[in-house]
mmCIF file of C-alpha atoms and ligand atoms in Angstrom:
data_model
loop_
_atom_site.group_PDB
_atom_site.id
_atom_site.type_symbol
_atom_site.label_atom_id
_atom_site.label_comp_id
_atom_site.label_asym_id
_atom_site.label_seq_id
_atom_site.Cartn_x
_atom_site.Cartn_y
_atom_site.Cartn_z
ATOM 1 C CA MET A 1 0.239 -1.601 26.872
ATOM 2 C CA SER A 2 -1.027 0.012 23.727
ATOM 3 C CA PRO A 3 -4.758 0.768 23.701
ATOM 4 C CA LEU A 4 -4.933 -0.118 19.976
ATOM 5 C CA VAL A 5 -3.688 -3.668 19.647
ATOM 6 C CA GLU A 6 -2.282 -6.041 22.178
ATOM 7 C CA ALA A 7 1.010 -7.867 22.368
ATOM 8 C CA PRO A 8 1.975 -10.280 21.047
ATOM 9 C CA HIS A 9 1.104 -8.974 17.572
ATOM 10 C CA TRP A 10 2.397 -10.609 14.384
ATOM 11 C CA SER A 11 3.542 -7.238 12.998
ATOM 12 C CA SER A 12 5.980 -6.733 15.877
ATOM 13 C CA ASP A 13 8.092 -9.623 14.543
ATOM 14 C CA ILE A 14 8.574 -8.046 11.078
ATOM 15 C CA PRO A 15 12.075 -6.511 10.823
ATOM 16 C CA LEU A 16 12.405 -2.729 11.073
ATOM 17 C CA THR A 17 16.088 -2.538 10.229
ATOM 18 C CA SER A 18 18.025 -4.129 7.381
ATOM 19 C CA PRO A 19 20.857 -3.306 4.938
ATOM 20 C CA HIS A 20 18.456 -2.578 2.035
ATOM 21 C CA ALA A 21 18.857 0.750 0.226
ATOM 22 C CA ARG A 22 16.168 3.179 1.301
ATOM 23 C CA LEU A 23 14.899 6.540 0.044
ATOM 24 C CA ASP A 24 16.161 9.624 1.859
ATOM 25 C CA ALA A 25 12.749 11.229 1.344
ATOM 26 C CA LEU A 26 11.086 8.618 3.537
ATOM 27 C CA ALA A 27 13.615 8.836 6.358
ATOM 28 C CA PRO A 28 12.019 11.683 8.382
ATOM 29 C CA ALA A 29 8.422 10.456 8.641
ATOM 30 C CA GLY A 30 8.179 7.130 6.823
ATOM 31 C CA PHE A 31 5.748 8.588 4.275
ATOM 32 C CA VAL A 32 5.461 11.444 1.799
ATOM 33 C CA ARG A 33 2.385 13.033 0.283
ATOM 34 C CA LEU A 34 2.532 13.875 -3.406
ATOM 35 C CA ARG A 35 0.514 16.325 -5.426
ATOM 36 C CA ASP A 36 -2.999 15.197 -6.325
ATOM 37 C CA LEU A 37 -3.353 13.351 -9.595
ATOM 38 C CA ALA A 38 -4.538 15.884 -12.169
ATOM 39 C CA GLU A 39 -6.725 13.534 -14.218
ATOM 40 C CA PRO A 40 -8.977 11.198 -12.198
ATOM 41 C CA ILE A 41 -8.890 7.523 -13.118
ATOM 42 C CA PRO A 42 -12.175 6.702 -14.913
ATOM 43 C CA GLU A 43 -14.629 4.898 -12.641
ATOM 44 C CA SER A 44 -15.093 2.187 -15.257
ATOM 45 C CA GLU A 45 -11.455 1.144 -14.817
ATOM 46 C CA TYR A 46 -11.830 0.031 -11.208
ATOM 47 C CA LEU A 47 -15.485 -1.001 -11.021
ATOM 48 C CA ALA A 48 -15.159 -3.496 -13.894
ATOM 49 C CA LEU A 49 -12.188 -5.395 -12.460
ATOM 50 C CA GLU A 50 -12.319 -8.921 -11.126
ATOM 51 C CA TYR A 51 -12.180 -8.746 -7.325
ATOM 52 C CA MET A 52 -11.112 -11.507 -4.960
ATOM 53 C CA ASP A 53 -12.113 -12.075 -1.379
ATOM 54 C CA TRP A 54 -8.959 -11.160 0.549
ATOM 55 C CA LYS A 55 -8.976 -9.552 3.967
ATOM 56 C CA SER A 56 -6.346 -7.013 4.949
ATOM 57 C CA GLY A 57 -6.928 -4.044 7.196
ATOM 58 C CA GLY A 58 -10.694 -4.484 7.379
ATOM 59 C CA ASP A 59 -13.554 -5.784 5.239
ATOM 60 C CA THR A 60 -11.699 -5.737 1.942
ATOM 61 C CA ASN A 61 -11.670 -7.196 -1.536
ATOM 62 C CA PHE A 62 -8.725 -6.911 -3.905
ATOM 63 C CA ALA A 63 -8.470 -6.802 -7.679
ATOM 64 C CA PRO A 64 -4.932 -7.873 -8.634
ATOM 65 C CA VAL A 65 -3.526 -5.786 -11.494
ATOM 66 C CA ALA A 66 0.040 -7.138 -11.241
ATOM 67 C CA THR A 67 1.136 -10.335 -9.502
ATOM 68 C CA ALA A 68 4.271 -12.478 -9.437
ATOM 69 C CA ASP A 69 3.202 -14.589 -12.411
ATOM 70 C CA GLY A 70 0.366 -12.611 -13.953
ATOM 71 C CA GLU A 71 -2.271 -14.908 -12.458
ATOM 72 C CA LEU A 72 -5.170 -13.541 -10.425
ATOM 73 C CA ASP A 73 -3.836 -14.612 -7.044
ATOM 74 C CA CYS A 74 -3.396 -12.342 -4.030
ATOM 75 C CA ARG A 75 -0.633 -14.554 -2.579
ATOM 76 C CA GLY A 76 1.372 -14.907 -5.785
ATOM 77 C CA PHE A 77 4.761 -13.792 -4.487
ATOM 78 C CA TRP A 78 4.961 -16.301 -1.667
ATOM 79 C CA LYS A 79 3.833 -19.506 -3.294
ATOM 80 C CA PRO A 80 5.424 -22.365 -1.359
ATOM 81 C CA GLY A 81 8.491 -23.541 -3.252
ATOM 82 C CA ASP A 82 8.449 -20.447 -5.506
ATOM 83 C CA GLU A 83 8.978 -17.605 -3.063
ATOM 84 C CA ARG A 84 9.910 -14.269 -4.602
ATOM 85 C CA PRO A 85 10.420 -10.717 -3.354
ATOM 86 C CA ASP A 86 7.619 -8.237 -4.015
ATOM 87 C CA LYS A 87 9.139 -7.065 -7.318
ATOM 88 C CA GLY A 88 9.078 -8.001 -10.989
ATOM 89 C CA GLY A 89 5.289 -7.920 -11.087
ATOM 90 C CA ARG A 90 3.461 -9.048 -14.213
ATOM 91 C CA ILE A 91 0.191 -7.542 -15.376
ATOM 92 C CA THR A 92 -2.865 -9.776 -14.928
ATOM 93 C CA SER A 93 -5.961 -10.138 -17.090
ATOM 94 C CA ASN A 94 -7.390 -7.213 -15.119
ATOM 95 C CA GLY A 95 -4.801 -5.025 -16.862
ATOM 96 C CA GLU A 96 -6.788 -5.026 -20.104
ATOM 97 C CA LEU A 97 -9.709 -3.466 -18.233
ATOM 98 C CA CYS A 98 -7.713 -0.630 -16.690
ATOM 99 C CA PRO A 99 -5.233 0.782 -19.224
ATOM 100 C CA THR A 100 -4.963 4.138 -17.441
ATOM 101 C CA ILE A 101 -4.066 2.406 -14.185
ATOM 102 C CA VAL A 102 -1.444 0.244 -15.929
ATOM 103 C CA ARG A 103 0.051 3.310 -17.608
ATOM 104 C CA TYR A 104 0.141 5.100 -14.277
ATOM 105 C CA VAL A 105 2.060 2.273 -12.601
ATOM 106 C CA GLU A 106 4.466 1.843 -15.507
ATOM 107 C CA SER A 107 5.080 5.587 -15.757
ATOM 108 C CA VAL A 108 6.596 5.617 -12.280
ATOM 109 C CA GLY A 109 9.576 3.897 -13.878
ATOM 110 C CA ALA A 110 10.525 1.823 -10.826
ATOM 111 C CA ASP A 111 10.388 -1.942 -10.478
ATOM 112 C CA PHE A 112 6.902 -2.790 -9.228
ATOM 113 C CA GLY A 113 5.639 -5.913 -7.509
ATOM 114 C CA ARG A 114 2.069 -6.504 -6.511
ATOM 115 C CA VAL A 115 -0.347 -3.903 -7.794
ATOM 116 C CA ARG A 116 -3.926 -4.098 -6.605
ATOM 117 C CA VAL A 117 -7.098 -2.116 -6.391
ATOM 118 C CA ILE A 118 -8.504 -2.353 -2.889
ATOM 119 C CA LYS A 119 -12.190 -2.112 -2.159
ATOM 120 C CA LEU A 120 -12.731 -1.241 1.485
ATOM 121 C CA GLU A 121 -16.123 -1.192 3.167
ATOM 122 C CA PRO A 122 -16.748 1.658 5.636
ATOM 123 C CA GLN A 123 -15.156 1.186 9.047
ATOM 124 C CA ASP A 124 -15.114 3.590 11.974
ATOM 125 C CA ARG A 125 -11.986 4.518 13.877
ATOM 126 C CA ASP A 126 -12.320 1.933 16.636
ATOM 127 C CA THR A 127 -12.887 -0.851 14.125
ATOM 128 C CA ALA A 128 -10.009 0.349 11.960
ATOM 129 C CA LEU A 129 -7.516 0.622 14.799
ATOM 130 C CA GLY A 130 -8.143 -2.988 15.673
ATOM 131 C CA GLN A 131 -6.748 -3.794 12.192
ATOM 132 C CA ILE A 132 -3.656 -1.592 12.334
ATOM 133 C CA HIS A 133 -0.552 -3.484 11.238
ATOM 134 C CA ARG A 134 2.836 -3.356 9.513
ATOM 135 C CA ASP A 135 3.474 -5.042 6.143
ATOM 136 C CA ASP A 136 6.013 -7.762 5.432
ATOM 137 C CA ASN A 137 7.093 -6.119 2.154
ATOM 138 C CA ASN A 138 10.694 -7.266 2.098
ATOM 139 C CA ARG A 139 10.395 -10.954 2.723
ATOM 140 C CA PHE A 140 12.789 -12.725 0.297
ATOM 141 C CA ASN A 141 14.202 -9.351 -0.839
ATOM 142 C CA PRO A 142 18.023 -9.677 -1.195
ATOM 143 C CA ASP A 143 19.854 -7.431 1.285
ATOM 144 C CA ASN A 144 21.812 -5.653 -1.455
ATOM 145 C CA GLU A 145 18.687 -4.498 -3.319
ATOM 146 C CA GLY A 146 16.184 -1.705 -2.725
ATOM 147 C CA TRP A 147 13.696 -1.650 0.153
ATOM 148 C CA VAL A 148 10.143 -2.264 -1.046
ATOM 149 C CA VAL A 149 7.602 0.432 -0.153
ATOM 150 C CA ARG A 150 4.009 1.078 -1.194
ATOM 151 C CA SER A 151 2.175 3.860 -2.991
ATOM 152 C CA TRP A 152 -1.490 4.775 -2.796
ATOM 153 C CA LEU A 153 -3.636 6.494 -5.352
ATOM 154 C CA GLU A 154 -7.163 7.222 -4.186
ATOM 155 C CA LEU A 155 -9.779 6.359 -6.814
ATOM 156 C CA THR A 156 -12.924 7.398 -4.924
ATOM 157 C CA ASP A 157 -13.516 10.710 -3.180
ATOM 158 C CA ASN A 158 -13.572 10.368 0.610
ATOM 159 C CA PRO A 159 -12.054 13.568 1.998
ATOM 160 C CA ASP A 160 -13.183 12.753 5.545
ATOM 161 C CA SER A 161 -11.572 9.317 5.519
ATOM 162 C CA TYR A 162 -7.875 8.995 6.235
ATOM 163 C CA MET A 163 -4.886 6.709 6.280
ATOM 164 C CA CYS A 164 -3.793 6.474 9.902
ATOM 165 C CA LEU A 165 -0.024 6.055 10.295
ATOM 166 C CA MET A 166 1.992 5.433 13.451
ATOM 167 C CA GLU A 167 5.592 4.699 14.266
ATOM 168 C CA GLN A 168 6.367 1.643 16.332
ATOM 169 C CA GLY A 169 7.030 2.385 19.979
ATOM 170 C CA PRO A 170 9.688 0.785 22.183
ATOM 171 C CA ASP A 171 7.104 -1.799 23.269
ATOM 172 C CA GLY A 172 6.922 -3.093 19.690
ATOM 173 C CA LEU A 173 3.395 -1.726 19.234
ATOM 174 C CA PRO A 174 2.038 1.381 17.451
ATOM 175 C CA ASP A 175 2.701 4.605 19.347
ATOM 176 C CA PRO A 176 -0.476 6.788 19.301
ATOM 177 C CA ALA A 177 1.602 9.899 20.068
ATOM 178 C CA THR A 178 3.133 9.645 16.581
ATOM 179 C CA GLU A 179 -0.132 9.450 14.633
ATOM 180 C CA GLN A 180 -0.236 11.108 11.221
ATOM 181 C CA ARG A 181 -3.255 11.246 8.916
ATOM 182 C CA VAL A 182 -3.388 11.363 5.137
ATOM 183 C CA PRO A 183 -6.753 12.465 3.664
ATOM 184 C CA LEU A 184 -8.298 10.180 1.066
ATOM 185 C CA HIS A 185 -9.918 12.517 -1.447
ATOM 186 C CA ARG A 186 -9.929 11.447 -5.096
ATOM 187 C CA GLY A 187 -6.490 11.762 -6.634
ATOM 188 C CA SER A 188 -4.652 11.770 -3.297
ATOM 189 C CA GLN A 189 -1.243 10.156 -3.853
ATOM 190 C CA PHE A 190 1.260 9.140 -1.206
ATOM 191 C CA LEU A 191 4.171 6.801 -0.670
ATOM 192 C CA VAL A 192 4.515 4.894 2.606
ATOM 193 C CA ASP A 193 7.152 2.651 4.110
ATOM 194 C CA THR A 194 4.462 0.253 5.291
ATOM 195 C CA GLN A 195 7.005 -2.101 6.805
ATOM 196 C CA ARG A 196 8.143 0.717 9.123
ATOM 197 C CA LEU A 197 4.800 2.410 9.886
ATOM 198 C CA TRP A 198 1.749 0.792 11.397
ATOM 199 C CA HIS A 199 -1.137 1.712 9.129
ATOM 200 C CA VAL A 200 -4.855 1.345 8.579
ATOM 201 C CA VAL A 201 -7.629 3.300 6.891
ATOM 202 C CA VAL A 202 -10.457 4.917 8.824
ATOM 203 C CA HIS A 203 -13.256 5.104 6.279
ATOM 204 C CA THR A 204 -16.227 7.106 7.458
ATOM 205 C CA GLY A 205 -18.152 7.009 4.173
ATOM 206 C CA THR A 206 -21.298 5.061 3.407
ATOM 207 C CA ALA A 207 -20.042 3.417 0.215
ATOM 208 C CA PRO A 208 -16.913 1.365 -0.464
ATOM 209 C CA ARG A 209 -13.653 3.238 -0.912
ATOM 210 C CA TYR A 210 -11.389 2.222 -3.780
ATOM 211 C CA ALA A 211 -7.656 2.867 -4.053
ATOM 212 C CA LEU A 212 -4.727 1.649 -6.088
ATOM 213 C CA ILE A 213 -1.925 0.148 -3.986
ATOM 214 C CA SER A 214 1.412 -0.608 -5.647
ATOM 215 C CA SER A 215 4.659 -2.051 -4.316
ATOM 216 C CA PHE A 216 7.776 -0.317 -5.632
ATOM 217 C CA GLU A 217 11.465 -0.934 -5.129
ATOM 218 C CA SER A 218 13.404 1.962 -3.613
ATOM 219 C CA GLY A 219 16.107 3.311 -5.894
ATOM 220 C CA ARG A 220 16.977 6.135 -8.249
ATOM 221 C CA ALA A 221 13.884 5.616 -10.419
ATOM 222 C CA LEU A 222 11.471 5.882 -7.507
ATOM 223 C CA GLU A 223 13.386 8.872 -6.200
ATOM 224 C CA ARG A 224 12.983 10.622 -9.546
ATOM 225 C CA TRP A 225 9.233 9.916 -9.502
ATOM 226 C CA LEU A 226 8.982 11.486 -6.044
ATOM 227 C CA GLU A 227 10.851 14.537 -7.272
ATOM 228 C CA ARG A 228 8.462 14.858 -10.232
ATOM 229 C CA GLU A 229 5.320 14.359 -8.192
ATOM 230 C CA GLN A 230 6.255 16.567 -5.246
ATOM 231 C CA ALA A 231 6.731 19.593 -7.474
HETATM 232 FE FE1 FE2 B 301 -0.818 -3.137 5.055
#
């Protein structure tokens, strides 16, 4: 049994395999680090946003920047009777407050779904690992379209905090032997197949950590962005 989380865990039921088109760059490790963003996002763009109480991966609040219908609603893509894949996102009222963030997301060039700024309160490693999970990014995503993955852009500077990533083991739970860590200094950018990798942030700071999380559809456009940003 895994020492991190116990079976049965809801993440273990999320599919790992499917016919969706995936990015070759994510095949080896399930994530790629990109070069740091040259120009930091102004603090005013993420502190002024409207945050909602929404718990995921710890004590979190989320400011939706793009949702299924442009409304400020963290569940927008899965409204009963109007279920949609995590694509075709529309900018919310928060978008007017964060033009640099909106430009950043749009400049990727790929179809984006939910885009949110996360505010995460400090949590030590033991607390964080109790929250490790896989995402259900591809629910309602047609099999013949691109696999939805997620990007991170760190807005605050927490070089000692890290995104903890693990592959799923044969027992359907995260395998600690596969752990990889991505440092969360300001400007740190990375792309993660969060449906494949178990993930959670260990945040050792004393103040909240903010990051931009965006869902993108795998395809040629996202591949080109990776090529640009890995240079
Ligand atoms: Fe997640």
